[in-house]
Amino acid sequence: MLSRTLLIWNARYYSSISGAKQYDVVISGGGMIGTTLACALAENPTLKDLSVLLIESGPEKKTNFSKALPYSNRVSSINSSSKDLLDRIGAWDQIQSTRTCIVDTMKVWGHSSDDLLEFHKCHNYQDKISYIVENDLIVDAVTKQLQSSNVDVMYGKKVAHYELPGQSLDKVSIKFESGDSVECKLLLGTDGANSQVRKAMNVQYVSWDYDQKGIVATVKVSVPSPNRTAWQRFIHTGTVALLPLSDEYSSLVWATTPDLAKSLLQMTPESFVDALNSEFNNPASQNEPIQAANKVAHDVLKFFNLSLTNEPIIPPRIISVEDKSRAAFPLGFGHSVKYVGPSVALLGDSAHRIHPLAGQGVNLGFGDISCFVQLAAESISNGYPIGHPECLTKYESSQQKQNVPTMLSIDLMNKVYRSSFTPVKILGNLGFQLVQAVRPIKRVMMSRVS
Amino acid sequence: MVLRMAATYFCIISHSKLLSNVVRAHVVVRSIQSSPSTVINEEVEKHTRLAQSWWDPKGPMKALHTMNSVRIPFIRNSLCNTGVLNEIQAKTTQPFSNLKILDVGCGGGLLAESLARLGADVTAIDPSEDLIKVASTHAQANVKNPPHYIVTNIEEFSLHNKNKFDVVVMSEVIEHIETKKVFLSLSLDTLKPRGSLIVTTPQKTWFSYLGTIIMGEYVLGLVPKGTHHYNQFIRPETLSSELATLNCTTTSIVGFHYNPLSNHWSIGSQPVFNYGLHAVKSL
Ligand SMILES: Cc1cc2nc3c(=O)[nH]c(=O)nc-3n(C[C@H](O)[C@H](O)[C@H](O)COP(=O)(O)OP(=O)(O)OC[C@H]3O[C@@H](n4cnc5c(N)ncnc54)[C@H](O)[C@@H]3O)c2cc1C
């Protein structure tokens, strides 16, 4: 009888005595979001005793970022809540003392009628809209913080299989291609838009490709000093945006058709600069119905005593493009219908992927981290074990409420401005005018965009 | 909407009766079917399964699972208010370390286990042998310092455990007790002077009447008629004056509100559906 009892016991606990290392939390994916999440868990007073493992399939990141390096072509526009998070985990000091550029003005305009489409210029209501920071610098600063924490990190580790439990609070088992495995009470998927964790969760994923490529590059600009304006123009092929890096340099994000992207990557630097300048400068199309609609909008606004800034746009002039800084990325939209399952949650691009036109991608992910860490700490201090379903469902409903409207409005903005169908364009223009004139809406837009 | 809320609400407050009936039925069936030679194996298997159903956060206990998110802060805040805990200790991961807590009527251990996880030295008693097995099986696998679970009632237990505990908790229990004053008095015997009594229970209002008795017993027929007696529900004022006659001063009363759609609890000042009461035993 005793041996039979033992047999049952053995079967249940087989994997834990098989030598698989046990963790409270495993974070799968060590990009900006995964690394920051690991730090945020480690520095939280209520969560710091959890055993945490971070797995990154790529090679170990060297932490040797210096001012002497040329600007990287991958940058993020960091809003103030993301900055606060980086500050809390102790990474912001290094970022600020290395290099970052404050954006205090955003100028957004459309392709059809430039005298009317200046979007917002917001000296008066907030000094700092956002900070432009290179992705590599974020990862570098956060990784340094991680090294002084008690988080275990595995680099170059490929996961063969995630075995997710059917029931909440059961263990997750992670098997590596190298044959070994680990077990944890909670798996956090931060492995980007192609998330393997999400696939293992077997949840519905709503996604579409924009049939666009995003070209990034570092460009030298001639603009009045200080260079603190972010520029974005909606054109029929997509959007083109310049984010300031320093008085001399800006970072380009140019979303365009795959064909155009291909030729833009192949052309000489001089032709590329010409193409870019003309994209910013080519005159607005004189589409009559749109102009008529704009006039109506003017009258409506006047009637309600709302004003419109009518400053002409003087776009920045691009002088040159940095060597080898041009690269292209596919763009798409993705929304995971569930962010959580038993003992598993998704954060960052694994849960949501958006068009980079508003520079929101990484900010949504940082928002996920702040929310998750706060709820997890609350849950632990209420005596729940880590990964309790009450905490996970609260995280999901709070972040979906936060993220989905932003994602949809960004998707809509992109669709409206790419449309060649006049009524849709009119709508777009009217949208711009109203946003420009109505301050409360503008404030909401600004807090979302930056 | 009201019906649905009432139905779920009923589930919360009638949990222990309902579950112990389920458990009992199950045990009887198993023991009739099983042959004597496999008794121990069957027991192990049975309790594992029972523990899983009691502890399934989506199962019949789901509202009690999430109730810890108001019960624990209420206990912590109450102990802070009376200086048993200082603000610094309250914010640590083990706020209740150095506290001896008695959970009277612990059921499957949902609250006792959380208290233990937060550092308390917990003793938890329940007259149901089956539930105590469920509770201790689960705790062994899930907490470092599991509660001491004992199958007993307060009459027996209080005989040998006078003036022993810093905190006595009775959560969702007193509404099932007929002789409340005796029950309270015996429980208070186990409390050290200046110790804290924490009670949580449904409010005695038309709403809880609708939820627990009309919906649960008559409309939905979920539990046998007569499981709950409305006249056994107790209003906070009544409870507080009963306690006063037992030399125990009420220091705070808060309301617990439940949203059955999201399965989330919140704390409010008005005891409308369910409430928590904190009282201190006089010297
Ligand atoms: C052209 C372009 C421009 C953008 N511009 C901006 C911008 O201006 N502002 C902004 O906020 N956002 C921008 N974004 C979006 C932003 O880059 C992403 O939101 C952000 O990188 C998401 O971070 P992440 O950590 O969630 O995912 P990722 O950065 O994709 O990181 C995932 C990590 O997981 C690792 N990994 C993958 N699979 C596994 C596995 N199975 N096991 C272990 N590790 C794994 C990968 O190696 C990688 O390190 C832009 C995106 C593009 C394409």
mmCIF file of C-alpha atoms and ligand atoms in Angstrom, chain A residues 27-36 54-59 61 73-79 82 131-133 135 139 154 156-160 162 176 189-197 213-216 243 251-255 327-332 347-366 368-369, ligand 1:
data_model
loop_
_atom_site.group_PDB
_atom_site.id
_atom_site.type_symbol
_atom_site.label_atom_id
_atom_site.label_comp_id
_atom_site.label_asym_id
_atom_site.label_seq_id
_atom_site.Cartn_x
_atom_site.Cartn_y
_atom_site.Cartn_z
ATOM 1 C CA ILE A 27 10.303 35.986 -18.389
ATOM 2 C CA SER A 28 10.687 34.783 -21.945
ATOM 3 C CA GLY A 29 12.174 37.426 -24.268
ATOM 4 C CA GLY A 30 14.844 39.916 -23.256
ATOM 5 C CA GLY A 31 14.055 42.904 -25.462
ATOM 6 C CA MET A 32 13.286 46.350 -24.041
ATOM 7 C CA ILE A 33 10.124 45.101 -22.385
ATOM 8 C CA GLY A 34 11.400 41.802 -20.959
ATOM 9 C CA THR A 35 14.559 43.322 -19.512
ATOM 10 C CA THR A 36 12.724 46.270 -17.985
ATOM 11 C CA LEU A 54 15.012 36.006 -17.859
ATOM 12 C CA ILE A 55 15.510 34.031 -21.078
ATOM 13 C CA GLU A 56 16.749 35.733 -24.253
ATOM 14 C CA SER A 57 17.235 33.769 -27.444
ATOM 15 C CA GLY A 58 19.751 36.282 -28.782
ATOM 16 C CA PRO A 59 23.390 36.615 -27.691
ATOM 17 C CA LYS A 61 24.067 42.119 -24.689
ATOM 18 C CA ASN A 73 18.804 53.832 -36.354
ATOM 19 C CA ARG A 74 16.339 52.246 -33.896
ATOM 20 C CA VAL A 75 14.966 54.806 -31.502
ATOM 21 C CA SER A 76 11.861 55.134 -29.369
ATOM 22 C CA SER A 77 9.823 58.095 -28.363
ATOM 23 C CA ILE A 78 9.474 57.664 -24.613
ATOM 24 C CA ASN A 79 6.499 59.324 -22.946
ATOM 25 C CA SER A 82 7.605 55.310 -19.495
ATOM 26 C CA TYR A 131 12.131 61.924 -25.043
ATOM 27 C CA ILE A 132 13.805 60.327 -28.010
ATOM 28 C CA VAL A 133 16.087 57.516 -26.839
ATOM 29 C CA ASN A 135 16.610 51.378 -28.153
ATOM 30 C CA VAL A 139 18.531 47.996 -23.174
ATOM 31 C CA MET A 154 20.175 33.051 -19.796
ATOM 32 C CA GLY A 156 21.406 32.440 -26.447
ATOM 33 C CA LYS A 157 18.893 29.981 -25.036
ATOM 34 C CA LYS A 158 16.351 28.605 -27.496
ATOM 35 C CA VAL A 159 13.065 27.309 -26.153
ATOM 36 C CA ALA A 160 11.823 24.118 -27.798
ATOM 37 C CA TYR A 162 6.382 25.651 -23.393
ATOM 38 C CA PHE A 176 15.051 24.073 -24.154
ATOM 39 C CA GLY A 189 5.804 36.313 -22.497
ATOM 40 C CA THR A 190 7.789 39.328 -23.691
ATOM 41 C CA ASP A 191 9.083 37.683 -26.839
ATOM 42 C CA GLY A 192 7.846 40.268 -29.339
ATOM 43 C CA ALA A 193 5.324 40.296 -32.159
ATOM 44 C CA ASN A 194 5.991 36.686 -33.206
ATOM 45 C CA SER A 195 5.596 35.474 -29.638
ATOM 46 C CA GLN A 196 6.099 31.757 -29.153
ATOM 47 C CA VAL A 197 4.503 32.068 -25.718
ATOM 48 C CA LYS A 213 7.556 48.784 -44.850
ATOM 49 C CA GLY A 214 9.036 51.026 -42.222
ATOM 50 C CA ILE A 215 12.306 52.559 -43.269
ATOM 51 C CA VAL A 216 14.534 53.840 -40.528
ATOM 52 C CA LEU A 243 12.414 62.550 -34.444
ATOM 53 C CA SER A 251 15.966 59.838 -36.721
ATOM 54 C CA LEU A 252 13.722 58.908 -39.618
ATOM 55 C CA VAL A 253 10.746 56.548 -39.576
ATOM 56 C CA TRP A 254 9.255 56.367 -43.036
ATOM 57 C CA ALA A 255 6.355 54.033 -43.624
ATOM 58 C CA ALA A 327 17.020 49.619 -42.871
ATOM 59 C CA ALA A 328 13.476 48.411 -43.490
ATOM 60 C CA PHE A 329 11.001 46.584 -41.238
ATOM 61 C CA PRO A 330 7.653 45.023 -42.096
ATOM 62 C CA LEU A 331 4.731 46.795 -40.431
ATOM 63 C CA GLY A 332 1.612 45.189 -39.125
ATOM 64 C CA LEU A 347 3.369 41.988 -22.134
ATOM 65 C CA GLY A 348 4.648 44.320 -24.842
ATOM 66 C CA ASP A 349 4.635 43.496 -28.539
ATOM 67 C CA SER A 350 3.704 39.869 -27.861
ATOM 68 C CA ALA A 351 0.259 41.163 -26.813
ATOM 69 C CA HIS A 352 -0.074 44.099 -29.183
ATOM 70 C CA ARG A 353 1.683 45.316 -32.275
ATOM 71 C CA ILE A 354 0.890 48.693 -33.778
ATOM 72 C CA HIS A 355 1.893 50.933 -36.624
ATOM 73 C CA PRO A 356 4.885 53.034 -35.569
ATOM 74 C CA LEU A 357 3.287 56.254 -36.813
ATOM 75 C CA ALA A 358 2.527 57.532 -33.345
ATOM 76 C CA GLY A 359 5.646 56.182 -31.657
ATOM 77 C CA GLN A 360 3.476 54.271 -29.179
ATOM 78 C CA GLY A 361 4.755 50.695 -29.493
ATOM 79 C CA VAL A 362 7.162 50.539 -26.639
ATOM 80 C CA ASN A 363 5.130 52.915 -24.474
ATOM 81 C CA LEU A 364 2.189 50.528 -24.515
ATOM 82 C CA GLY A 365 4.599 47.814 -23.355
ATOM 83 C CA PHE A 366 6.029 49.987 -20.575
ATOM 84 C CA ASP A 368 1.855 46.914 -19.344
ATOM 85 C CA ILE A 369 4.870 46.584 -17.049
HETATM 86 C C1 LIG C 1 10.215 50.612 -37.820
HETATM 87 C C2 LIG C 1 9.757 50.626 -36.411
HETATM 88 C C3 LIG C 1 9.799 51.800 -35.701
HETATM 89 C C4 LIG C 1 9.346 51.860 -34.398
HETATM 90 N N1 LIG C 1 9.384 53.041 -33.758
HETATM 91 C C5 LIG C 1 8.920 53.153 -32.501
HETATM 92 C C6 LIG C 1 8.913 54.385 -31.810
HETATM 93 O O1 LIG C 1 9.323 55.404 -32.301
HETATM 94 N N2 LIG C 1 8.445 54.408 -30.531
HETATM 95 C C7 LIG C 1 7.956 53.287 -29.939
HETATM 96 O O2 LIG C 1 7.527 53.361 -28.794
HETATM 97 N N3 LIG C 1 7.953 52.097 -30.563
HETATM 98 C C8 LIG C 1 8.415 51.996 -31.833
HETATM 99 N N4 LIG C 1 8.398 50.776 -32.468
HETATM 100 C C9 LIG C 1 7.882 49.606 -31.777
HETATM 101 C C10 LIG C 1 8.892 49.071 -30.773
HETATM 102 O O3 LIG C 1 10.108 48.813 -31.384
HETATM 103 C C11 LIG C 1 8.340 47.813 -30.154
HETATM 104 O O4 LIG C 1 7.106 48.119 -29.563
HETATM 105 C C12 LIG C 1 9.263 47.281 -29.068
HETATM 106 O O5 LIG C 1 10.501 46.933 -29.610
HETATM 107 C C13 LIG C 1 8.629 46.084 -28.395
HETATM 108 O O6 LIG C 1 9.468 45.568 -27.429
HETATM 109 P P1 LIG C 1 9.349 44.077 -26.921
HETATM 110 O O7 LIG C 1 10.414 43.915 -25.916
HETATM 111 O O8 LIG C 1 7.938 43.810 -26.545
HETATM 112 O O9 LIG C 1 9.598 43.161 -28.195
HETATM 113 P P2 LIG C 1 10.932 42.975 -29.049
HETATM 114 O O10 LIG C 1 11.691 44.230 -29.117
HETATM 115 O O11 LIG C 1 10.497 42.335 -30.317
HETATM 116 O O12 LIG C 1 11.790 41.957 -28.181
HETATM 117 C C14 LIG C 1 11.545 40.577 -28.113
HETATM 118 C C15 LIG C 1 12.803 39.875 -27.625
HETATM 119 O O13 LIG C 1 12.507 38.505 -27.390
HETATM 120 C C16 LIG C 1 13.491 37.695 -27.951
HETATM 121 N N5 LIG C 1 12.816 36.432 -28.276
HETATM 122 C C17 LIG C 1 11.954 36.175 -29.282
HETATM 123 N N6 LIG C 1 11.485 34.927 -29.189
HETATM 124 C C18 LIG C 1 12.027 34.375 -28.086
HETATM 125 C C19 LIG C 1 11.926 33.121 -27.449
HETATM 126 N N7 LIG C 1 11.121 32.166 -27.912
HETATM 127 N N8 LIG C 1 12.635 32.884 -26.328
HETATM 128 C C20 LIG C 1 13.441 33.835 -25.830
HETATM 129 N N9 LIG C 1 13.584 35.033 -26.391
HETATM 130 C C21 LIG C 1 12.883 35.318 -27.506
HETATM 131 C C22 LIG C 1 14.015 38.457 -29.119
HETATM 132 O O14 LIG C 1 15.332 38.076 -29.424
HETATM 133 C C23 LIG C 1 13.938 39.902 -28.610
HETATM 134 O O15 LIG C 1 15.097 40.279 -27.925
HETATM 135 C C24 LIG C 1 8.850 50.689 -33.776
HETATM 136 C C25 LIG C 1 8.818 49.484 -34.468
HETATM 137 C C26 LIG C 1 9.261 49.438 -35.779
HETATM 138 C C27 LIG C 1 9.199 48.129 -36.514
#
